[in-house]
Amino acid sequence: MFYSLQIVALDLGIKMITSFKNRDVVSILDFTREELETLFEYADKFRKVEGKLNLLNGKVVSLAFFEPSTRTRLSFEVAAKRLGADVVSIIGEEASSIAKGENLADTIRMLDAYSNIIILRHRYEGAAKYAAEIAENPVINAGDGIQHHPTQAMIDLYTVKTLFGSIDGLVYVVLGDLRYGRAAMSFIYGLSLYKPKKLYVVAPQLLRIRNEVLQILKERGLPIEEKNDVREIISEADVLYVTRIQRERFPDPMEYEKVRGSYIVTLDLLEKGKSTLKVLHPLPKVDEIDHKVDTSRYAAYYLQARLGVPVRMSLLSLVSGVEI
Amino acid sequence: MSSENIHTLVVPKILNGTVIDHIPAGRALDILKVLNITGGEGWRIAVLLNVESKKLGRKDIIKIERRKLTSAEVNVIALIAPTATINIIENFVVVEKFKVNVPEVIEGVIRCPNPTCISNKEREPVKSRFRTLSKDQLIFRCEYCSTIVTRDDILKLIIR
């Protein structure tokens, strides 16, 4: 059953947390568990709504994506449009005055003048924080270099909650590129807001989690442990979070060749785990998951991608101060 | 003749200005660089390197006439010379004396070693900014990219 906008507007019961309004979204660590719970309650509502709403009528959302993107950009665009906002976009540096030498600061000032929310993806770490210092309107980080991807973490956590009913008490395995993978790291940071039973991280030697980050996570009380082989712990896992090796981040292509294809998730591996095991992946995937997994009961990554729209609708609404 | 007298003969007292004392031996020139003092300012400046010190064994001293350091400059000195003491001189008399203190936030003094940190991007009007994680061990984190910088990295990261 689908709700109409009016019914949604009347269907109160979610207390709006004013801390979201006009807020920059730079890192998942800037949020509390309670704030994420509010976001997820919004997402639950939006999942039940079909068609276009007018909650953000008269607002303009700008998308400034200076790195390639499929899901993040499209789901933000769909989310904004479904809320009734207009969307303007810069896709790639070559299509904007950045190609003429304009700096990011001036680009942000223009987007700030033309729109109410700026969604930014950039290859430099700290770009979103910097943009947030310049813009008066909220800036949402859609990925800054190898550092943060907070909205992906929100979607990932919401996917777990949707699948298991809770984020606490589960055993997580994060497999892949923990050196350059901003989605995997943001997911792990997000887990540190909850109480997982255990978090195993498995990465090729060259792509291991940095010591300083590991230290921070341990200090935050996350029960994290590094393992060399996913087969050692697959039987314990509730969630296997897999990431692609981030080829584009390697300073030296030879280094990439050393780790390319160093792990692959197959049905054989998954069948050694619990029957309820779910595989998440922020996508795009290349060859780290066997295609046979895609149509198996383990694959949750297409659901995860679909949930990008309601979660991003929720975030845009909350940041705009819209109550549902 | 005592070593104290020798110092007095070599470096006369200053009328007004700043004396930075108890600098770890060999760090005085780095401090001048951090303070952007080139010698072209026209002030009288004395730099003593590797002089005897009861506390440190050897130490450096800088005397700068007519220049009073701002509190921000004083804090920056702490990154290179955490043992330093600052003496403010007026009419040949020490009117204020204090130890340096490592600031909570350090802006525009050291560059981030991460080449893809936004603070290193060309043509951006952005200053590097680090938050102090440990004043004792001199550990700092870039506010933009979270890169950790420690005591040993500081000298090579100073923005000249």
mmCIF file of N, CA and C in Angstrom, chain A residues 8-9 26 40 57 84 124 127-128 144 171 173 176 210 218 230 254 256 270 280-281 283 294 306:
data_model
loop_
_atom_site.group_PDB
_atom_site.id
_atom_site.type_symbol
_atom_site.label_atom_id
_atom_site.label_comp_id
_atom_site.label_asym_id
_atom_site.label_seq_id
_atom_site.Cartn_x
_atom_site.Cartn_y
_atom_site.Cartn_z
ATOM 1 N N VAL A 8 1.140 11.076 4.198
ATOM 2 C CA VAL A 8 2.486 11.084 4.781
ATOM 3 C C VAL A 8 2.664 12.302 5.673
ATOM 4 N N ALA A 9 2.170 13.467 5.158
ATOM 5 C CA ALA A 9 2.332 14.700 5.923
ATOM 6 C C ALA A 9 1.571 14.628 7.239
ATOM 7 N N VAL A 26 29.624 15.897 6.367
ATOM 8 C CA VAL A 26 31.001 15.701 5.913
ATOM 9 C C VAL A 26 31.485 14.288 6.227
ATOM 10 N N PHE A 40 16.700 6.858 9.602
ATOM 11 C CA PHE A 40 16.173 5.566 9.159
ATOM 12 C C PHE A 40 14.645 5.512 9.270
ATOM 13 N N ASN A 57 9.533 21.704 -2.834
ATOM 14 C CA ASN A 57 9.141 22.619 -3.916
ATOM 15 C C ASN A 57 9.841 23.962 -3.758
ATOM 16 N N GLY A 84 10.516 17.003 -5.116
ATOM 17 C CA GLY A 84 9.987 18.215 -5.739
ATOM 18 C C GLY A 84 11.016 19.301 -5.976
ATOM 19 N N TYR A 124 39.978 15.239 -3.969
ATOM 20 C CA TYR A 124 40.841 15.693 -2.880
ATOM 21 C C TYR A 124 40.193 15.407 -1.514
ATOM 22 N N ALA A 127 37.817 18.051 0.633
ATOM 23 C CA ALA A 127 37.139 18.997 -0.266
ATOM 24 C C ALA A 127 35.769 19.395 0.291
ATOM 25 N N ALA A 128 35.047 18.428 0.829
ATOM 26 C CA ALA A 128 33.697 18.740 1.322
ATOM 27 C C ALA A 128 33.763 19.630 2.566
ATOM 28 N N ASP A 144 34.998 12.253 -0.722
ATOM 29 C CA ASP A 144 36.164 13.134 -0.865
ATOM 30 C C ASP A 144 37.423 12.274 -0.863
ATOM 31 N N VAL A 171 27.858 -10.059 13.582
ATOM 32 C CA VAL A 171 29.275 -10.229 13.251
ATOM 33 C C VAL A 171 29.477 -9.748 11.813
ATOM 34 N N VAL A 173 32.135 -8.831 8.587
ATOM 35 C CA VAL A 173 33.447 -9.012 7.958
ATOM 36 C C VAL A 173 33.533 -7.977 6.836
ATOM 37 N N GLY A 176 38.412 -6.284 1.626
ATOM 38 C CA GLY A 176 38.780 -5.503 0.441
ATOM 39 C C GLY A 176 39.814 -4.438 0.707
ATOM 40 N N ARG A 210 45.022 1.488 7.893
ATOM 41 C CA ARG A 210 46.175 2.198 8.436
ATOM 42 C C ARG A 210 46.172 2.083 9.970
ATOM 43 N N LYS A 218 39.779 1.269 17.763
ATOM 44 C CA LYS A 218 39.887 0.524 19.026
ATOM 45 C C LYS A 218 39.559 1.446 20.196
ATOM 46 N N VAL A 230 39.657 -14.620 4.683
ATOM 47 C CA VAL A 230 38.227 -14.559 4.983
ATOM 48 C C VAL A 230 37.658 -15.942 5.317
ATOM 49 N N MET A 254 51.907 -0.328 -10.930
ATOM 50 C CA MET A 254 52.541 -1.617 -10.618
ATOM 51 C C MET A 254 52.040 -2.158 -9.276
ATOM 52 N N TYR A 256 49.105 -1.671 -8.088
ATOM 53 C CA TYR A 256 47.756 -2.213 -8.333
ATOM 54 C C TYR A 256 47.842 -3.634 -8.882
ATOM 55 N N LEU A 270 30.634 -18.685 0.324
ATOM 56 C CA LEU A 270 29.447 -18.253 1.076
ATOM 57 C C LEU A 270 28.699 -19.443 1.668
ATOM 58 N N LEU A 280 27.107 -7.441 1.252
ATOM 59 C CA LEU A 280 26.912 -6.051 0.860
ATOM 60 C C LEU A 280 28.109 -5.586 0.032
ATOM 61 N N HIS A 281 27.865 -4.640 -0.825
ATOM 62 C CA HIS A 281 28.948 -4.056 -1.640
ATOM 63 C C HIS A 281 28.461 -2.673 -2.062
ATOM 64 N N LEU A 283 29.242 -1.020 -4.529
ATOM 65 C CA LEU A 283 29.241 -0.978 -5.989
ATOM 66 C C LEU A 283 29.932 0.305 -6.506
ATOM 67 N N ASP A 294 25.359 -13.050 -7.626
ATOM 68 C CA ASP A 294 24.396 -11.956 -7.867
ATOM 69 C C ASP A 294 22.941 -12.395 -7.695
ATOM 70 N N ARG A 306 19.276 0.147 -4.184
ATOM 71 C CA ARG A 306 17.909 0.694 -4.281
ATOM 72 C C ARG A 306 17.579 1.582 -3.084
#
